[in-house]
Amino acid sequence: MRVLHVASEVAPFAQTGGLADVVAGLPAAQADGHGITTAVLVPLYRHVPAKLTAAGHPLAERHPLRLEVGVHAFDAALRVTTIGRVRYGFLECAALFDRDGTLYGPTGTAEFTDNHVRFAALGKAAIVAGDRLVGGAPDVLHLHDWQAGAAAIFARQSQPRSTGARIVTTIHNLAYRGIFPKSVMSELGLPWPLFTPEQIEFYDQVSFLKAGLALADAVTTVSPSYAREILTPERGEALDGFLRWNVQRLVGITNGIDTAAWDPASDPALPAAFARGDLAGKAVCRAAVLREFNLTAPDDEPVIAVIARMTDQKGLDLVADIVPELARLRARLIVLGSGDPALEDRFRYLADVFRQHVALRIGFDHALSHRLYAGADLFAMPSRFEPCGLGQLYAMRYGTIPVVHAVGGLRDTVIDPGDDELAAGRGTGVRFSPATGLALARGLERAVKLFRDRDARAAIQRAAMARDSSWLAAAQQYVQLYRSLTA
C-alpha cells in the first residue's frame, strides 16, 4: 500500500502548531512494521532548506514541474529527501513559498491574500507528482486540514471515485476552514457543479476544508471526543449539519507524540535526566527553571507552567484571571507563549505587578519548553476547545501533573483520580469544567493538594509517565482504516 500525506507543515522544518508534529510522527510510525510505503508532501518555505541541511537531510533530488491551476501557471519543482523510512517531497515554487513572514502570512495575525492559490498549487502537485514520492499511484491520499483540501478536488477531477485513490481527510482544528470568495472557483478552474451546500459551498463562499471533507472516503479527527463535539452546534463551526449528513465516515483517533524526542531519560535540553523509577533529576530541573526565571519556591510550593499560543481558544485569559489566587495557593506561575497583543500586554503587566509569583517569556523556544515540562510541578491547559492537544501528553511524559479543561482530546487523555473508583491508582491529572476562571482556580487548588500529598503525587506521576503516548496505536488504527477503504 502506498500512502501520500499532504500538509502545509511538518516538524521540525516548518511548524506553527501541533499539525506539524502529527505530519512528522504519524507517517514514520506507519512506515515501521505495517508493510506500507509512506511519503509526505509539504511546501518548500524559504527557511526550510537550511534547516534540512543542518539536520543532515539535504534536498538531493529535484524534479521539475509545470503546475497549471486555473488561470495560473507556475514553474516549480519537487525537491526530495528521505528521513528514516519516509520520503519527503518539498514543493519548490519561489513565487508562492519563498517569502518573508510566517507560513501563512506576513505577520502572525495577517494572511497572504493569495493563500487560495498557494495551497491549490500544493493540491495540484499532490496529484501530478505524488507517484514520484511513493513509487507509483498512491492508494491513499491522506489530507491534513484545509490547506490540503484542494487536492481532493483535483483528485476527483482526474480519477473516477470508484477506481482512484481513496481519500482520508483529517480535521486537526475545525475552526480553520480555509474560506475564500466564490470567485476563486473560476480563478482556480474548479468545477462549478461542486459549488453546492452538500459539497464545497459555505454560505456563498468556498471552503477548502469542506471540499476535503465532502470528497473524502473517510474523515478523521484527532480524538474521539472531538469527533463527537464537532457534530454539535456549539463546536461544529457551522458545519455540524454537513458533518452529520454529508460525510461518509467520521472517526476519532487520538494523536501520539515522538516518545524518543520527548524522553526525560535522554532529553539533551534538560540539566538532569530522570525516569519513572528515579525522579531525583526532576528536582534538579525544577531548581534550574526557578533560577532561569529568577523565582524562588520552597519544595511544598508548586511551579505551574503554561505553554501555549495566546489565543481565545487556549484560554490564557482564564490563566490571567486567576493570577491573584497564586499567593493564596502558594504557587508560582511561568508562562511561555505569544499571540494576541492584548494578552501579551496583560501578562507583561501581571509579571511586573506579581513578580514574586509570575514569570513570563514572550515567544516560543523549543528547548525552553522541554525544560519547563521537566521542571514544573503542574501544567495548566484551560483550552476552551481542544481537538487533541499535545501539551498534556508532554507534561505527563515528564511527570508534571496536567490540569485541563475536560473537553476534546484533553478529556480523552487525562484521567482524573476523582472520576470514579476505577481511576484509583490510575489518575494522571486533574480535569475541570466549565471553562471559567473560577473552575480553573478550583482545579488548580485540587492539583496543589495532590502535589502536597507526596504519596498521591508519586502515584499520579507514575501513572502519567507510564501512559503510552507513542504513535504506535494511532498508526495501527489509521492503517486499519486505509485497509478497510482499499479492500
C-alpha positions as CSV (number, residue, x, y, z in Angstrom):
1,M,0.0,0.0,0.0
2,R,1.2,3.5,-0.9
3,V,0.1,6.4,1.2
4,L,0.8,10.1,0.5
5,H,0.3,12.6,3.3
6,V,-0.3,16.2,2.1
7,A,0.0,19.0,4.6
8,S,1.2,22.6,4.9
9,E,3.8,22.0,7.6
10,V,6.0,19.3,9.2
11,A,8.2,19.4,12.3
12,P,10.8,20.5,12.8
13,F,11.3,22.2,9.5
14,A,8.1,24.2,9.1
15,Q,5.9,24.5,12.1
16,T,3.3,26.7,13.7
17,G,1.5,24.2,15.9
18,G,0.6,20.6,16.6
19,L,-0.2,19.7,12.9
20,A,3.5,19.7,12.1
21,D,4.2,17.2,14.9
22,V,1.5,14.9,13.6
23,V,2.7,15.1,10.0
24,A,6.2,14.2,11.3
25,G,5.2,11.4,13.6
26,L,2.3,9.5,12.0
27,P,3.9,8.7,8.6
28,A,7.1,7.5,10.3
29,A,5.1,5.2,12.7
30,Q,3.1,3.9,9.7
31,A,6.3,3.1,7.8
32,D,7.6,0.9,10.6
33,G,6.2,-2.6,10.6
34,H,3.0,-2.0,8.7
35,G,4.1,-3.0,5.2
36,I,3.2,0.2,3.6
37,T,5.1,3.0,1.8
38,T,4.5,6.4,3.2
39,A,5.6,9.8,1.9
40,V,4.9,13.5,2.8
41,L,4.3,16.4,0.5
42,V,4.7,20.0,2.0
43,P,5.7,23.4,0.6
44,L,9.4,24.4,0.5
45,Y,9.2,27.6,2.5
46,R,12.2,30.0,2.5
47,H,13.8,28.8,5.7
48,V,13.3,25.0,5.1
49,P,16.4,24.1,3.0
50,A,18.8,25.5,5.7
51,K,17.0,23.5,8.4
52,L,17.1,20.3,6.4
53,T,20.8,20.7,5.7
54,A,21.6,21.4,9.3
55,A,19.7,18.3,10.3
56,G,21.7,16.2,7.8
57,H,18.9,15.8,5.3
58,P,19.8,17.9,2.3
59,L,17.5,18.0,-0.7
60,A,19.3,15.7,-3.1
61,E,16.7,15.2,-5.8
62,R,15.0,17.8,-8.0
63,H,12.1,17.0,-10.3
64,P,10.9,20.0,-12.4
65,L,7.1,20.5,-12.5
66,R,4.8,22.7,-14.5
67,L,1.7,23.4,-12.4
68,E,-1.4,24.8,-14.0
69,V,-4.0,25.9,-11.5
70,G,-6.9,27.6,-13.3
71,V,-5.7,30.9,-14.8
72,H,-2.3,30.5,-13.0
73,A,0.7,28.6,-14.2
74,F,3.9,28.1,-12.2
75,D,7.4,26.7,-12.9
76,A,8.0,24.6,-9.9
77,A,10.0,21.5,-8.8
78,L,9.6,18.6,-6.4
79,R,12.6,18.5,-4.0
80,V,13.1,15.2,-2.3
81,T,14.9,13.8,0.7
82,T,14.5,10.7,2.8
83,I,14.2,10.7,6.6
84,G,14.2,7.3,8.1
85,R,11.8,5.2,6.1
86,V,9.7,8.2,4.9
87,R,10.2,10.1,1.6
88,Y,9.7,13.8,1.9
89,G,8.7,15.9,-1.1
90,F,9.0,19.7,-0.7
91,L,7.2,21.7,-3.4
92,E,9.6,24.4,-4.6
93,C,7.9,27.4,-6.1
94,A,9.5,30.7,-5.4
95,A,6.5,32.7,-6.5
96,L,4.4,31.0,-3.8
97,F,6.5,30.0,-0.9
98,D,9.8,31.9,-0.9
99,R,8.6,34.7,1.3
100,D,9.3,36.6,4.4
101,G,6.9,36.3,7.3
102,T,5.1,33.2,8.7
103,L,4.0,30.2,6.8
104,Y,0.6,31.7,6.2
105,G,1.0,35.5,6.2
106,P,3.3,38.5,6.5
107,T,2.7,38.5,10.3
108,G,1.3,36.1,12.9
109,T,-2.1,37.9,12.7
110,A,-2.4,38.5,8.9
111,E,-2.7,36.1,6.0
112,F,-1.3,36.2,2.5
113,T,-4.0,37.3,0.1
114,D,-3.2,34.5,-2.4
115,N,-3.3,31.6,0.1
116,H,-6.0,30.0,-2.0
117,V,-3.6,29.9,-4.9
118,R,-0.6,28.7,-2.8
119,F,-2.4,25.7,-1.4
120,A,-4.4,24.9,-4.5
121,A,-0.9,24.6,-6.2
122,L,0.1,22.2,-3.3
123,G,-3.0,20.1,-4.0
124,K,-2.3,20.0,-7.8
125,A,1.3,18.9,-7.1
126,A,0.0,16.0,-5.0
127,I,-2.0,14.7,-8.0
128,V,0.6,15.3,-10.7
129,A,3.7,14.3,-8.8
130,G,2.6,12.2,-5.9
131,D,3.6,9.0,-7.7
132,R,7.3,10.1,-7.7
133,L,7.3,10.0,-3.9
134,V,5.6,6.7,-3.3
135,G,6.8,4.7,-6.3
136,G,3.5,4.6,-8.2
137,A,0.0,5.9,-8.0
138,P,-0.9,6.4,-4.3
139,D,-3.6,4.1,-2.9
140,V,-4.5,6.6,-0.2
141,L,-4.3,10.4,-0.2
142,H,-4.2,11.5,3.4
143,L,-5.1,15.2,3.5
144,H,-4.4,17.3,6.6
145,D,-6.6,20.4,7.3
146,W,-7.9,22.9,4.9
147,Q,-4.5,23.6,3.2
148,A,-4.7,20.1,1.6
149,G,-8.4,20.2,0.7
150,A,-7.9,21.3,-2.9
151,A,-6.0,18.0,-3.5
152,A,-9.4,16.2,-3.1
153,I,-11.0,18.3,-5.8
154,F,-8.1,17.7,-8.3
155,A,-8.0,14.0,-7.4
156,R,-11.7,13.6,-8.2
157,Q,-11.3,15.6,-11.4
158,S,-8.5,13.4,-12.7
159,Q,-9.6,9.9,-11.4
160,P,-13.0,8.2,-11.1
161,R,-14.1,7.9,-7.5
162,S,-14.6,4.2,-7.9
163,T,-11.0,3.4,-9.0
164,G,-8.9,6.4,-7.9
165,A,-7.0,6.8,-4.7
166,R,-9.0,6.6,-1.5
167,I,-9.1,10.0,0.3
168,V,-8.8,10.4,4.0
169,T,-9.1,13.9,5.4
170,T,-8.1,14.7,8.9
171,I,-9.5,17.7,10.8
172,H,-6.9,19.0,13.2
173,N,-8.9,22.1,14.1
174,L,-12.3,22.7,12.6
175,A,-12.1,26.4,13.4
176,Y,-9.7,26.8,10.4
177,R,-11.9,26.1,7.4
178,G,-10.0,27.8,4.5
179,I,-12.8,30.1,3.4
180,F,-12.5,32.2,0.2
181,P,-14.8,34.2,-2.1
182,K,-16.6,32.1,-4.6
183,S,-14.7,33.9,-7.4
184,V,-11.9,31.5,-6.7
185,M,-13.9,28.8,-8.4
186,S,-13.2,30.3,-11.8
187,E,-9.8,31.6,-10.9
188,L,-8.6,28.1,-9.8
189,G,-10.5,26.2,-12.5
190,L,-12.7,24.4,-10.0
191,P,-15.9,22.7,-11.4
192,W,-19.0,24.7,-10.6
193,P,-21.2,21.6,-10.1
194,L,-19.2,21.2,-6.8
195,F,-20.5,24.6,-5.6
196,T,-23.4,23.2,-3.6
197,P,-24.2,23.1,0.2
198,E,-23.6,19.4,0.1
199,Q,-20.1,19.8,-1.3
200,I,-17.8,22.9,-1.2
201,E,-20.1,25.9,-0.9
202,F,-20.1,27.6,2.5
203,Y,-22.6,30.4,2.9
204,D,-22.0,31.6,-0.7
205,Q,-18.2,31.2,-0.3
206,V,-15.8,28.3,-0.9
207,S,-14.3,26.3,2.0
208,F,-11.2,24.2,1.1
209,L,-11.7,22.2,4.3
210,K,-15.3,21.4,3.3
211,A,-14.0,20.3,-0.1
212,G,-11.7,17.8,1.6
213,L,-14.5,16.5,3.8
214,A,-17.2,16.3,1.1
215,L,-14.9,14.4,-1.3
216,A,-13.3,12.1,1.2
217,D,-14.0,8.4,1.7
218,A,-13.4,8.8,5.4
219,V,-12.9,11.8,7.7
220,T,-10.9,11.6,10.9
221,T,-10.4,13.9,13.8
222,V,-7.5,13.8,16.4
223,S,-9.5,12.4,19.3
224,P,-12.8,10.5,19.8
225,S,-14.4,13.3,22.0
226,Y,-13.6,15.9,19.4
227,A,-15.3,13.7,16.7
228,R,-18.5,13.8,18.8
229,E,-18.2,17.5,19.7
230,I,-18.0,18.8,16.1
231,L,-21.4,17.3,15.4
232,T,-22.9,19.8,17.8
233,P,-23.8,23.5,17.0
234,E,-21.5,24.6,19.9
235,R,-18.4,23.1,18.3
236,G,-19.4,22.4,14.7
237,E,-18.3,25.8,13.3
238,A,-21.4,25.9,11.2
239,L,-20.5,22.6,9.7
240,D,-22.2,20.3,12.2
241,G,-25.2,19.6,10.0
242,F,-23.0,18.9,7.0
243,L,-20.8,16.6,9.1
244,R,-23.9,14.6,10.3
245,W,-25.4,14.1,6.9
246,N,-22.8,14.6,4.1
247,V,-19.7,12.9,5.4
248,Q,-19.4,9.3,4.6
249,R,-17.5,8.1,7.7
250,L,-16.2,10.0,10.7
251,V,-13.6,8.5,13.1
252,G,-11.8,9.9,16.1
253,I,-8.2,8.7,16.5
254,T,-6.1,10.2,19.3
255,N,-2.7,11.7,18.4
256,G,0.6,10.4,19.7
257,I,3.9,12.1,20.3
258,D,7.5,11.4,19.4
259,T,8.5,9.5,22.6
260,A,12.2,9.5,21.6
261,A,12.3,13.3,21.2
262,W,10.3,13.7,24.4
263,D,12.0,11.4,26.9
264,P,13.2,12.8,30.2
265,A,15.7,10.0,30.5
266,S,17.7,11.2,27.4
267,D,16.5,14.7,26.6
268,P,19.6,16.8,25.8
269,A,17.7,20.0,26.7
270,L,17.5,19.1,30.4
271,P,20.1,19.9,33.1
272,A,19.5,16.4,34.6
273,A,17.9,13.2,33.4
274,F,15.2,11.4,35.2
275,A,12.8,8.5,34.7
276,R,9.7,7.0,36.2
277,G,11.6,4.8,38.6
278,D,14.0,7.6,39.6
279,L,12.7,11.2,39.8
280,A,15.7,12.7,41.5
281,G,16.7,14.6,38.3
282,K,13.3,16.3,38.2
283,A,14.1,18.2,41.3
284,V,17.3,19.4,39.6
285,C,15.3,20.5,36.6
286,R,12.8,22.4,38.9
287,A,15.6,24.3,40.6
288,A,17.2,25.2,37.3
289,V,13.9,26.6,35.9
290,L,13.3,28.7,39.0
291,R,16.8,30.2,38.7
292,E,16.3,30.8,34.9
293,F,13.2,32.8,35.7
294,N,14.5,34.5,38.8
295,L,11.9,32.9,41.0
296,T,12.1,31.2,44.4
297,A,9.8,28.5,45.8
298,P,10.1,26.1,48.7
299,D,9.6,22.4,47.9
300,D,6.0,22.5,49.0
301,E,5.0,25.4,46.8
302,P,4.4,24.2,43.3
303,V,5.6,25.6,40.0
304,I,2.8,25.9,37.4
305,A,3.8,26.0,33.7
306,V,1.7,27.3,30.8
307,I,3.0,26.8,27.3
308,A,0.5,27.9,24.6
309,R,-0.4,30.3,21.9
310,M,-2.1,33.4,23.4
311,T,-5.4,32.9,21.7
312,D,-9.0,32.7,22.8
313,Q,-9.1,29.0,22.1
314,K,-6.2,28.3,24.5
315,G,-7.9,30.1,27.4
316,L,-4.9,32.1,28.5
317,D,-7.2,34.9,29.6
318,L,-8.5,32.4,32.2
319,V,-5.0,32.0,33.4
320,A,-4.6,35.7,33.7
321,D,-7.8,35.9,35.7
322,I,-6.6,33.6,38.4
323,V,-3.1,35.2,38.9
324,P,-4.3,37.0,42.2
325,E,-5.1,33.5,43.5
326,L,-1.5,32.4,43.3
327,A,-0.5,33.9,46.6
328,R,-3.3,32.0,48.4
329,L,-2.4,28.8,46.7
330,R,1.3,29.5,47.5
331,A,2.2,28.7,43.9
332,R,4.5,30.1,41.1
333,L,3.4,30.6,37.5
334,I,5.7,30.6,34.4
335,V,4.1,31.4,31.1
336,L,5.7,30.8,27.7
337,G,3.8,31.9,24.6
338,S,2.8,34.6,22.2
339,G,-0.1,35.7,20.0
340,D,-2.8,38.2,20.8
341,P,-1.0,41.5,21.5
342,A,-3.6,42.4,24.2
343,L,-3.0,39.2,26.0
344,E,0.8,39.6,25.7
345,D,0.5,43.1,27.3
346,R,-1.8,41.8,30.0
347,F,0.7,39.1,31.0
348,R,3.6,41.7,30.9
349,Y,1.6,43.7,33.4
350,L,0.9,40.7,35.6
351,A,4.5,39.6,35.6
352,D,5.5,43.1,36.7
353,V,2.9,43.5,39.4
354,F,3.1,39.9,40.7
355,R,6.8,39.4,40.0
356,Q,7.3,37.2,43.1
357,H,4.7,34.7,41.7
358,V,4.7,35.2,37.9
359,A,7.3,35.0,35.3
360,L,6.9,35.4,31.5
361,R,8.7,34.7,28.3
362,I,7.0,36.1,25.1
363,G,7.7,33.9,22.1
364,F,8.4,30.3,21.6
365,D,11.6,28.5,22.5
366,H,11.6,24.7,21.8
367,A,14.5,23.9,24.2
368,L,12.9,26.1,26.9
369,S,9.6,24.3,26.5
370,H,11.4,21.0,27.2
371,R,12.9,22.5,30.4
372,L,9.6,23.8,31.5
373,Y,7.8,20.5,31.0
374,A,10.5,18.8,33.1
375,G,10.9,21.5,35.8
376,A,7.3,22.3,36.5
377,D,5.2,20.5,39.1
378,L,1.8,21.3,37.4
379,F,0.9,22.1,33.9
380,A,-2.3,24.2,33.2
381,M,-4.1,23.8,29.9
382,P,-7.5,25.5,30.1
383,S,-8.4,25.4,26.4
384,R,-12.0,26.3,25.6
385,F,-11.9,23.6,22.9
386,E,-9.0,21.2,22.1
387,P,-9.2,18.7,19.2
388,C,-6.4,16.7,20.8
389,G,-3.7,18.7,22.5
390,L,-0.1,17.7,22.8
391,G,1.0,19.8,25.9
392,Q,-0.8,17.5,28.3
393,L,0.9,14.5,26.7
394,Y,4.3,16.1,27.0
395,A,3.6,17.1,30.6
396,M,2.6,13.5,31.6
397,R,5.6,12.1,29.9
398,Y,7.8,14.4,32.2
399,G,5.9,13.6,35.4
400,T,4.2,17.0,35.5
401,I,0.6,16.9,36.6
402,P,-1.7,18.4,33.9
403,V,-4.7,20.5,35.0
404,V,-7.0,20.6,31.9
405,H,-10.5,21.7,30.8
406,A,-12.5,18.5,30.3
407,V,-13.0,18.9,26.6
408,G,-11.9,17.1,23.4
409,G,-8.6,15.3,23.5
410,L,-7.9,16.6,27.0
411,R,-10.9,14.6,28.3
412,D,-9.7,11.5,26.4
413,T,-6.1,11.6,27.6
414,V,-6.2,12.8,31.2
415,I,-7.7,10.6,33.9
416,D,-8.8,12.4,36.9
417,P,-8.3,10.3,40.1
418,G,-11.7,11.6,41.3
419,D,-13.7,10.4,38.3
420,D,-14.7,7.0,39.7
421,E,-13.4,4.1,41.7
422,L,-11.8,2.5,38.7
423,A,-9.5,5.6,38.4
424,A,-8.0,4.8,41.8
425,G,-4.3,4.3,41.2
426,R,-4.6,5.3,37.5
427,G,-5.2,9.0,37.8
428,T,-2.9,11.0,35.6
429,G,-4.1,14.6,36.2
430,V,-6.9,16.9,37.1
431,R,-9.9,17.8,34.9
432,F,-12.2,20.8,35.5
433,S,-15.3,22.3,33.8
434,P,-16.6,24.7,32.7
435,A,-14.0,26.9,31.0
436,T,-14.1,29.7,33.6
437,G,-11.5,31.3,35.8
438,L,-13.4,30.0,38.9
439,A,-13.3,26.4,37.6
440,L,-9.7,26.7,36.7
441,A,-8.8,28.1,40.1
442,R,-10.7,25.2,41.8
443,G,-8.9,22.7,39.5
444,L,-5.5,24.2,40.4
445,E,-6.5,24.1,44.1
446,R,-7.2,20.3,43.8
447,A,-3.9,19.8,42.0
448,V,-2.0,21.7,44.6
449,K,-3.5,19.5,47.3
450,L,-2.4,16.4,45.4
451,F,1.0,17.9,44.9
452,R,1.5,18.4,48.6
453,D,0.4,14.8,49.4
454,R,3.6,13.0,48.5
455,D,2.0,9.6,48.1
456,A,-0.7,10.9,45.9
457,R,1.7,13.0,43.8
458,A,4.0,9.9,43.3
459,A,1.1,7.8,42.3
460,I,-0.1,10.3,39.7
461,Q,3.4,10.8,38.4
462,R,4.0,7.1,38.0
463,A,0.7,6.6,36.2
464,A,1.2,9.6,34.0
465,M,4.7,8.6,33.0
466,A,3.6,5.0,32.3
467,R,0.9,6.2,29.8
468,D,1.7,5.0,26.3
469,S,1.5,8.2,24.2
470,S,3.5,6.9,21.3
471,W,2.3,6.9,17.7
472,L,2.1,3.1,17.6
473,A,-1.6,2.7,18.5
474,A,-2.7,5.7,16.3
475,A,-0.7,4.4,13.3
476,Q,-2.3,0.9,13.6
477,Q,-5.8,2.5,13.7
478,Y,-5.0,4.6,10.6
479,V,-3.6,1.6,8.7
480,Q,-6.7,-0.5,9.6
481,L,-8.8,2.4,8.2
482,Y,-6.8,2.5,5.0
483,R,-7.2,-1.2,4.5
484,S,-10.9,-1.1,5.0
485,L,-11.2,1.6,2.3
486,T,-9.0,-0.1,-0.2
487,A,-10.2,-3.7,0.4
